[in-house]
Amino acid sequence: MPDDALIGLTGDPANGALVFAAAGCASCHVATDGPANLLSGGKRFVSDFGSFIAPNISSDAEHGIGSWTDLELASAIKAGVGRDGRHLYPAFPYTAYSKASTQDIVDLIAYLRTLPASDRPDVPHALDFPFNQRITLGPWKALFLRSDWILADVPTPQLERGRYLVESLGHCTECHTPRNALGGLQTARWMAGAPNPSGEGRIPNITPAVLKWSEGEIAEYLKSGFTPDFDSAGGTMAAVVRNTAKLSDADRAAIAAYLKAIPAVANEEP
């Protein structure tokens, strides 16, 4: 990001807490054996390219992000560039966060600085060759880091807000859209479901072609985790619901409205 990108912006931790929930930061960066506000990292995420290990992003100056400047953090979140100038792996969804407003990112950073420190050291990713070569990430970004919205025409403020929460902060597409051999999103099948990287089952199609719930039912699911059939969210979606439950009713309704407005994509033939 430009050196002057944050000039004139002051972080609001209260709004940052909402951005933190919408962006699902805790879902990846809270350790399985730690308290809910300790961003000590360590979770392992299996993929076709090897395993990614979530880093410590607590306020610890040595092992976390306590010594990072706001500009360095904003560049990591919105541009996928570390403080050492190296490209970050897109397992960190900066491809979605790149569309977030700079003010929201500044607010998020202000909130992160209020959270406790952890001295847990980072664990290196365990990636296969050639994906362990960061030199490949520059060309990858040139191919797949895009600034345009999937749904360009949003005629109402509610749909615009829903688009922002779904496509940017919520980064729903990162799980619900299949990827090509290089890890780029197959946008022609946007939100049409994808293989589960863990190898267990499949992440569902949530376009209107398959997701027939009403807007009210979607919003309720995002609040309580209960489906219209009285089932409940499980697996990684349970963590998502813990985050969306912290949003306002208006934001959950905006997400629901947007999911009903996106292009319908039928399931592929088995």
mmCIF file of C-alpha atoms in Angstrom:
data_model
loop_
_atom_site.group_PDB
_atom_site.id
_atom_site.type_symbol
_atom_site.label_atom_id
_atom_site.label_comp_id
_atom_site.label_asym_id
_atom_site.label_seq_id
_atom_site.Cartn_x
_atom_site.Cartn_y
_atom_site.Cartn_z
ATOM 1 C CA MET A 1 0.000 0.000 0.000
ATOM 2 C CA PRO A 2 1.159 3.598 -0.550
ATOM 3 C CA ASP A 3 2.952 5.207 2.393
ATOM 4 C CA ASP A 4 0.138 7.755 2.753
ATOM 5 C CA ALA A 5 -2.723 5.218 2.555
ATOM 6 C CA LEU A 6 -3.723 5.618 6.202
ATOM 7 C CA ILE A 7 -3.216 9.359 6.603
ATOM 8 C CA GLY A 8 -6.232 10.960 8.270
ATOM 9 C CA LEU A 9 -7.721 7.655 9.435
ATOM 10 C CA THR A 10 -8.239 6.874 13.129
ATOM 11 C CA GLY A 11 -9.093 3.395 14.284
ATOM 12 C CA ASP A 12 -12.332 2.689 16.159
ATOM 13 C CA PRO A 13 -11.927 -0.531 18.194
ATOM 14 C CA ALA A 14 -15.693 -0.868 18.703
ATOM 15 C CA ASN A 15 -16.334 -1.088 14.968
ATOM 16 C CA GLY A 16 -13.153 -3.136 14.677
ATOM 17 C CA ALA A 17 -14.722 -5.792 16.891
ATOM 18 C CA LEU A 18 -17.587 -6.116 14.411
ATOM 19 C CA VAL A 19 -15.151 -6.262 11.482
ATOM 20 C CA PHE A 20 -13.218 -8.943 13.404
ATOM 21 C CA ALA A 21 -16.407 -11.015 13.718
ATOM 22 C CA ALA A 22 -17.502 -10.497 10.110
ATOM 23 C CA ALA A 23 -14.029 -11.415 8.845
ATOM 24 C CA GLY A 24 -13.882 -14.576 10.951
ATOM 25 C CA CYS A 25 -10.386 -13.856 12.291
ATOM 26 C CA ALA A 26 -10.846 -15.990 15.406
ATOM 27 C CA SER A 27 -11.894 -19.029 13.385
ATOM 28 C CA CYS A 28 -8.369 -19.405 12.023
ATOM 29 C CA HIS A 29 -6.081 -17.683 14.486
ATOM 30 C CA VAL A 30 -7.371 -18.819 17.895
ATOM 31 C CA ALA A 31 -5.581 -21.987 18.936
ATOM 32 C CA THR A 32 -7.719 -25.030 19.662
ATOM 33 C CA ASP A 33 -6.301 -25.114 23.200
ATOM 34 C CA GLY A 34 -6.594 -21.400 23.957
ATOM 35 C CA PRO A 35 -9.180 -18.822 25.046
ATOM 36 C CA ALA A 36 -11.442 -17.254 22.468
ATOM 37 C CA ASN A 37 -9.606 -13.914 22.317
ATOM 38 C CA LEU A 38 -6.008 -15.210 22.202
ATOM 39 C CA LEU A 39 -4.848 -15.131 18.588
ATOM 40 C CA SER A 40 -1.842 -17.394 19.112
ATOM 41 C CA GLY A 41 -2.247 -19.334 15.848
ATOM 42 C CA GLY A 42 -1.142 -22.898 15.310
ATOM 43 C CA LYS A 43 -4.206 -24.341 13.585
ATOM 44 C CA ARG A 44 -3.364 -26.579 10.640
ATOM 45 C CA PHE A 45 -5.309 -26.287 7.383
ATOM 46 C CA VAL A 46 -4.904 -29.135 4.923
ATOM 47 C CA SER A 47 -5.041 -28.370 1.193
ATOM 48 C CA ASP A 48 -4.062 -29.873 -2.141
ATOM 49 C CA PHE A 49 -0.829 -27.893 -1.880
ATOM 50 C CA GLY A 50 0.214 -29.063 1.582
ATOM 51 C CA SER A 51 -0.644 -27.797 5.051
ATOM 52 C CA PHE A 52 -0.912 -24.153 6.045
ATOM 53 C CA ILE A 53 -0.337 -23.250 9.697
ATOM 54 C CA ALA A 54 -2.121 -20.151 10.982
ATOM 55 C CA PRO A 55 0.348 -17.619 12.419
ATOM 56 C CA ASN A 56 0.301 -15.846 15.755
ATOM 57 C CA ILE A 57 -1.408 -12.476 15.204
ATOM 58 C CA SER A 58 -1.694 -11.553 18.863
ATOM 59 C CA SER A 59 -0.300 -8.291 20.239
ATOM 60 C CA ASP A 60 2.958 -9.940 21.303
ATOM 61 C CA ALA A 61 5.851 -7.839 19.985
ATOM 62 C CA GLU A 62 8.171 -10.753 19.237
ATOM 63 C CA HIS A 63 5.954 -13.591 18.099
ATOM 64 C CA GLY A 64 2.794 -11.698 17.068
ATOM 65 C CA ILE A 65 2.043 -8.411 15.349
ATOM 66 C CA GLY A 66 2.681 -6.097 18.295
ATOM 67 C CA SER A 67 5.703 -4.474 16.665
ATOM 68 C CA TRP A 68 4.091 -4.108 13.232
ATOM 69 C CA THR A 69 2.986 -0.655 12.158
ATOM 70 C CA ASP A 70 -0.606 -0.033 11.109
ATOM 71 C CA LEU A 71 0.555 0.383 7.518
ATOM 72 C CA GLU A 72 2.406 -2.938 7.581
ATOM 73 C CA LEU A 73 -0.674 -4.694 8.915
ATOM 74 C CA ALA A 74 -2.988 -3.008 6.419
ATOM 75 C CA SER A 75 -0.651 -4.025 3.579
ATOM 76 C CA ALA A 76 -0.744 -7.628 4.760
ATOM 77 C CA ILE A 77 -4.528 -7.672 5.064
ATOM 78 C CA LYS A 78 -5.423 -5.824 1.865
ATOM 79 C CA ALA A 79 -2.453 -6.584 -0.409
ATOM 80 C CA GLY A 80 -1.072 -9.876 0.888
ATOM 81 C CA VAL A 81 2.395 -8.431 1.480
ATOM 82 C CA GLY A 82 4.331 -9.147 4.680
ATOM 83 C CA ARG A 83 6.415 -6.603 6.556
ATOM 84 C CA ASP A 84 9.516 -8.088 4.928
ATOM 85 C CA GLY A 85 8.059 -7.396 1.488
ATOM 86 C CA ARG A 86 7.370 -11.056 0.723
ATOM 87 C CA HIS A 87 4.056 -12.154 -0.742
ATOM 88 C CA LEU A 88 1.739 -13.967 1.660
ATOM 89 C CA TYR A 89 0.041 -17.218 0.750
ATOM 90 C CA PRO A 90 -3.614 -16.762 -0.245
ATOM 91 C CA ALA A 91 -4.697 -19.270 2.405
ATOM 92 C CA PHE A 92 -4.942 -15.931 4.203
ATOM 93 C CA PRO A 93 -7.925 -14.506 2.274
ATOM 94 C CA TYR A 94 -6.463 -11.153 1.306
ATOM 95 C CA THR A 95 -7.966 -11.751 -2.137
ATOM 96 C CA ALA A 96 -11.309 -10.998 -0.456
ATOM 97 C CA TYR A 97 -10.075 -8.512 2.136
ATOM 98 C CA SER A 98 -8.531 -6.440 -0.668
ATOM 99 C CA LYS A 99 -12.061 -5.160 -1.326
ATOM 100 C CA ALA A 100 -12.594 -4.059 2.280
ATOM 101 C CA SER A 101 -12.707 -0.354 3.067
ATOM 102 C CA THR A 102 -9.448 1.010 4.428
ATOM 103 C CA GLN A 103 -11.359 2.505 7.371
ATOM 104 C CA ASP A 104 -12.693 -0.924 8.343
ATOM 105 C CA ILE A 105 -9.173 -2.341 8.203
ATOM 106 C CA VAL A 106 -7.830 0.486 10.383
ATOM 107 C CA ASP A 107 -10.661 -0.180 12.850
ATOM 108 C CA LEU A 108 -9.840 -3.898 12.810
ATOM 109 C CA ILE A 109 -6.179 -3.170 13.558
ATOM 110 C CA ALA A 110 -7.191 -0.919 16.469
ATOM 111 C CA TYR A 111 -9.265 -3.778 17.895
ATOM 112 C CA LEU A 112 -6.493 -6.350 17.401
ATOM 113 C CA ARG A 113 -4.209 -4.149 19.495
ATOM 114 C CA THR A 114 -6.625 -4.433 22.452
ATOM 115 C CA LEU A 115 -6.379 -8.248 22.561
ATOM 116 C CA PRO A 116 -3.939 -10.165 24.783
ATOM 117 C CA ALA A 117 -0.459 -11.213 23.732
ATOM 118 C CA SER A 118 0.744 -14.767 23.199
ATOM 119 C CA ASP A 119 4.388 -15.814 23.069
ATOM 120 C CA ARG A 120 3.686 -18.963 21.051
ATOM 121 C CA PRO A 121 6.184 -19.119 18.152
ATOM 122 C CA ASP A 122 4.904 -19.570 14.622
ATOM 123 C CA VAL A 123 5.193 -22.968 12.956
ATOM 124 C CA PRO A 124 6.303 -22.970 9.289
ATOM 125 C CA HIS A 125 3.863 -24.099 6.618
ATOM 126 C CA ALA A 126 4.387 -27.632 5.334
ATOM 127 C CA LEU A 127 3.870 -27.159 1.586
ATOM 128 C CA ASP A 128 4.754 -29.345 -1.356
ATOM 129 C CA PHE A 129 7.137 -28.249 -4.112
ATOM 130 C CA PRO A 130 6.769 -25.930 -6.013
ATOM 131 C CA PHE A 131 4.150 -24.296 -3.801
ATOM 132 C CA ASN A 132 6.722 -23.800 -1.054
ATOM 133 C CA GLN A 133 8.536 -21.324 -3.320
ATOM 134 C CA ARG A 134 7.174 -17.850 -2.607
ATOM 135 C CA ILE A 135 8.531 -16.640 -5.924
ATOM 136 C CA THR A 136 5.460 -18.252 -7.497
ATOM 137 C CA LEU A 137 3.087 -15.958 -5.596
ATOM 138 C CA GLY A 138 3.736 -12.828 -7.660
ATOM 139 C CA PRO A 139 2.544 -14.478 -10.895
ATOM 140 C CA TRP A 140 -0.321 -16.092 -8.949
ATOM 141 C CA LYS A 141 -1.518 -12.676 -7.805
ATOM 142 C CA ALA A 142 -1.264 -11.324 -11.351
ATOM 143 C CA LEU A 143 -3.581 -14.121 -12.485
ATOM 144 C CA PHE A 144 -6.084 -14.339 -9.649
ATOM 145 C CA LEU A 145 -6.088 -11.227 -7.440
ATOM 146 C CA ARG A 146 -9.053 -9.290 -8.799
ATOM 147 C CA SER A 147 -10.656 -6.045 -7.672
ATOM 148 C CA ASP A 148 -14.026 -6.352 -9.391
ATOM 149 C CA TRP A 149 -17.152 -7.622 -7.666
ATOM 150 C CA ILE A 150 -18.740 -10.855 -8.837
ATOM 151 C CA LEU A 151 -22.170 -9.228 -8.845
ATOM 152 C CA ALA A 152 -21.565 -5.795 -10.325
ATOM 153 C CA ASP A 153 -25.139 -4.477 -10.231
ATOM 154 C CA VAL A 154 -26.507 -4.032 -6.704
ATOM 155 C CA PRO A 155 -29.483 -1.663 -6.945
ATOM 156 C CA THR A 156 -30.196 -1.248 -3.225
ATOM 157 C CA PRO A 157 -28.120 -0.268 -0.164
ATOM 158 C CA GLN A 158 -29.056 -3.587 1.454
ATOM 159 C CA LEU A 159 -27.668 -5.597 -1.459
ATOM 160 C CA GLU A 160 -24.554 -3.421 -1.529
ATOM 161 C CA ARG A 161 -23.993 -4.146 2.163
ATOM 162 C CA GLY A 162 -24.668 -7.845 1.616
ATOM 163 C CA ARG A 163 -22.182 -7.948 -1.254
ATOM 164 C CA TYR A 164 -19.548 -6.315 0.943
ATOM 165 C CA LEU A 165 -20.088 -8.798 3.768
ATOM 166 C CA VAL A 166 -20.245 -11.873 1.512
ATOM 167 C CA GLU A 167 -17.559 -11.106 -1.063
ATOM 168 C CA SER A 168 -15.132 -9.131 1.092
ATOM 169 C CA LEU A 169 -15.181 -9.388 4.890
ATOM 170 C CA GLY A 170 -16.979 -12.731 5.107
ATOM 171 C CA HIS A 171 -14.892 -14.226 2.244
ATOM 172 C CA CYS A 172 -17.621 -16.849 1.721
ATOM 173 C CA THR A 173 -16.333 -17.602 -1.760
ATOM 174 C CA GLU A 174 -13.030 -18.922 -0.375
ATOM 175 C CA CYS A 175 -14.759 -22.100 0.809
ATOM 176 C CA HIS A 176 -17.887 -22.314 -1.330
ATOM 177 C CA THR A 177 -16.258 -21.876 -4.769
ATOM 178 C CA PRO A 178 -14.177 -24.598 -6.477
ATOM 179 C CA ARG A 179 -10.581 -23.902 -7.458
ATOM 180 C CA ASN A 180 -8.473 -24.744 -10.462
ATOM 181 C CA ALA A 181 -5.179 -26.629 -10.410
ATOM 182 C CA LEU A 182 -3.293 -23.459 -9.421
ATOM 183 C CA GLY A 183 -5.639 -22.607 -6.576
ATOM 184 C CA GLY A 184 -7.475 -19.832 -8.397
ATOM 185 C CA LEU A 185 -11.220 -19.529 -7.933
ATOM 186 C CA GLN A 186 -13.407 -20.882 -10.739
ATOM 187 C CA THR A 187 -15.633 -17.827 -10.893
ATOM 188 C CA ALA A 188 -17.961 -19.410 -13.472
ATOM 189 C CA ARG A 189 -19.052 -21.691 -10.616
ATOM 190 C CA TRP A 190 -19.030 -18.997 -7.970
ATOM 191 C CA MET A 191 -20.515 -20.239 -4.664
ATOM 192 C CA ALA A 192 -21.597 -23.511 -6.320
ATOM 193 C CA GLY A 193 -19.852 -25.726 -3.776
ATOM 194 C CA ALA A 194 -16.406 -27.260 -3.619
ATOM 195 C CA PRO A 195 -14.517 -30.268 -2.340
ATOM 196 C CA ASN A 196 -13.701 -30.068 1.351
ATOM 197 C CA PRO A 197 -9.909 -29.662 1.649
ATOM 198 C CA SER A 198 -9.958 -32.021 4.628
ATOM 199 C CA GLY A 199 -11.303 -34.754 2.345
ATOM 200 C CA GLU A 200 -14.487 -35.110 4.381
ATOM 201 C CA GLY A 201 -17.622 -34.521 2.322
ATOM 202 C CA ARG A 202 -18.254 -31.450 0.212
ATOM 203 C CA ILE A 203 -18.822 -27.789 0.960
ATOM 204 C CA PRO A 204 -22.362 -27.048 -0.274
ATOM 205 C CA ASN A 205 -23.681 -25.032 -3.167
ATOM 206 C CA ILE A 206 -25.291 -21.914 -1.684
ATOM 207 C CA THR A 207 -26.519 -20.295 -4.899
ATOM 208 C CA PRO A 208 -30.299 -19.962 -5.440
ATOM 209 C CA ALA A 209 -30.206 -23.027 -7.710
ATOM 210 C CA VAL A 210 -29.791 -25.237 -4.648
ATOM 211 C CA LEU A 211 -30.268 -23.129 -1.514
ATOM 212 C CA LYS A 212 -34.051 -22.773 -1.374
ATOM 213 C CA TRP A 213 -34.332 -21.265 2.083
ATOM 214 C CA SER A 214 -36.096 -17.924 2.384
ATOM 215 C CA GLU A 215 -34.183 -14.802 3.294
ATOM 216 C CA GLY A 216 -35.609 -15.017 6.796
ATOM 217 C CA GLU A 217 -34.501 -18.631 7.159
ATOM 218 C CA ILE A 218 -30.971 -17.788 6.008
ATOM 219 C CA ALA A 219 -30.774 -14.876 8.428
ATOM 220 C CA GLU A 220 -32.000 -17.060 11.289
ATOM 221 C CA TYR A 221 -29.428 -19.731 10.470
ATOM 222 C CA LEU A 222 -26.681 -17.093 10.601
ATOM 223 C CA LYS A 223 -27.954 -16.035 14.033
ATOM 224 C CA SER A 224 -28.817 -19.312 15.755
ATOM 225 C CA GLY A 225 -27.224 -22.013 13.621
ATOM 226 C CA PHE A 226 -30.550 -23.794 13.214
ATOM 227 C CA THR A 227 -31.777 -24.786 9.760
ATOM 228 C CA PRO A 228 -35.449 -24.732 8.709
ATOM 229 C CA ASP A 229 -35.392 -28.538 9.219
ATOM 230 C CA PHE A 230 -34.269 -28.113 12.849
ATOM 231 C CA ASP A 231 -30.768 -29.338 12.104
ATOM 232 C CA SER A 232 -27.813 -27.291 13.355
ATOM 233 C CA ALA A 233 -24.589 -25.970 11.867
ATOM 234 C CA GLY A 234 -21.614 -28.252 12.301
ATOM 235 C CA GLY A 235 -17.939 -28.419 11.417
ATOM 236 C CA THR A 236 -16.339 -25.200 10.236
ATOM 237 C CA MET A 237 -19.757 -23.636 9.647
ATOM 238 C CA ALA A 238 -20.416 -23.721 13.385
ATOM 239 C CA ALA A 239 -17.487 -21.335 13.810
ATOM 240 C CA VAL A 240 -18.871 -19.105 11.053
ATOM 241 C CA VAL A 241 -22.224 -18.888 12.841
ATOM 242 C CA ARG A 242 -20.511 -17.949 16.101
ATOM 243 C CA ASN A 243 -19.177 -14.956 14.193
ATOM 244 C CA THR A 244 -22.293 -13.987 12.223
ATOM 245 C CA ALA A 245 -24.349 -14.214 15.440
ATOM 246 C CA LYS A 246 -22.408 -11.148 16.629
ATOM 247 C CA LEU A 247 -23.533 -9.057 13.660
ATOM 248 C CA SER A 248 -26.658 -6.938 13.605
ATOM 249 C CA ASP A 249 -29.999 -8.236 12.370
ATOM 250 C CA ALA A 250 -29.681 -5.784 9.469
ATOM 251 C CA ASP A 251 -26.308 -7.224 8.449
ATOM 252 C CA ARG A 252 -27.576 -10.809 8.578
ATOM 253 C CA ALA A 253 -30.597 -9.775 6.510
ATOM 254 C CA ALA A 254 -28.265 -8.112 3.987
ATOM 255 C CA ILE A 255 -26.218 -11.302 3.666
ATOM 256 C CA ALA A 256 -29.402 -13.312 3.143
ATOM 257 C CA ALA A 257 -30.723 -10.900 0.528
ATOM 258 C CA TYR A 258 -27.453 -11.019 -1.362
ATOM 259 C CA LEU A 259 -27.304 -14.818 -1.368
ATOM 260 C CA LYS A 260 -30.762 -14.835 -2.958
ATOM 261 C CA ALA A 261 -29.603 -12.334 -5.608
ATOM 262 C CA ILE A 262 -26.399 -14.022 -6.815
ATOM 263 C CA PRO A 263 -26.404 -16.069 -10.044
ATOM 264 C CA ALA A 264 -27.901 -19.535 -9.715
ATOM 265 C CA VAL A 265 -25.438 -22.290 -10.588
ATOM 266 C CA ALA A 266 -26.683 -25.860 -10.715
ATOM 267 C CA ASN A 267 -24.771 -28.695 -9.126
ATOM 268 C CA GLU A 268 -22.480 -30.576 -11.483
ATOM 269 C CA GLU A 269 -23.532 -34.028 -12.558
ATOM 270 C CA PRO A 270 -22.015 -36.721 -10.326
#
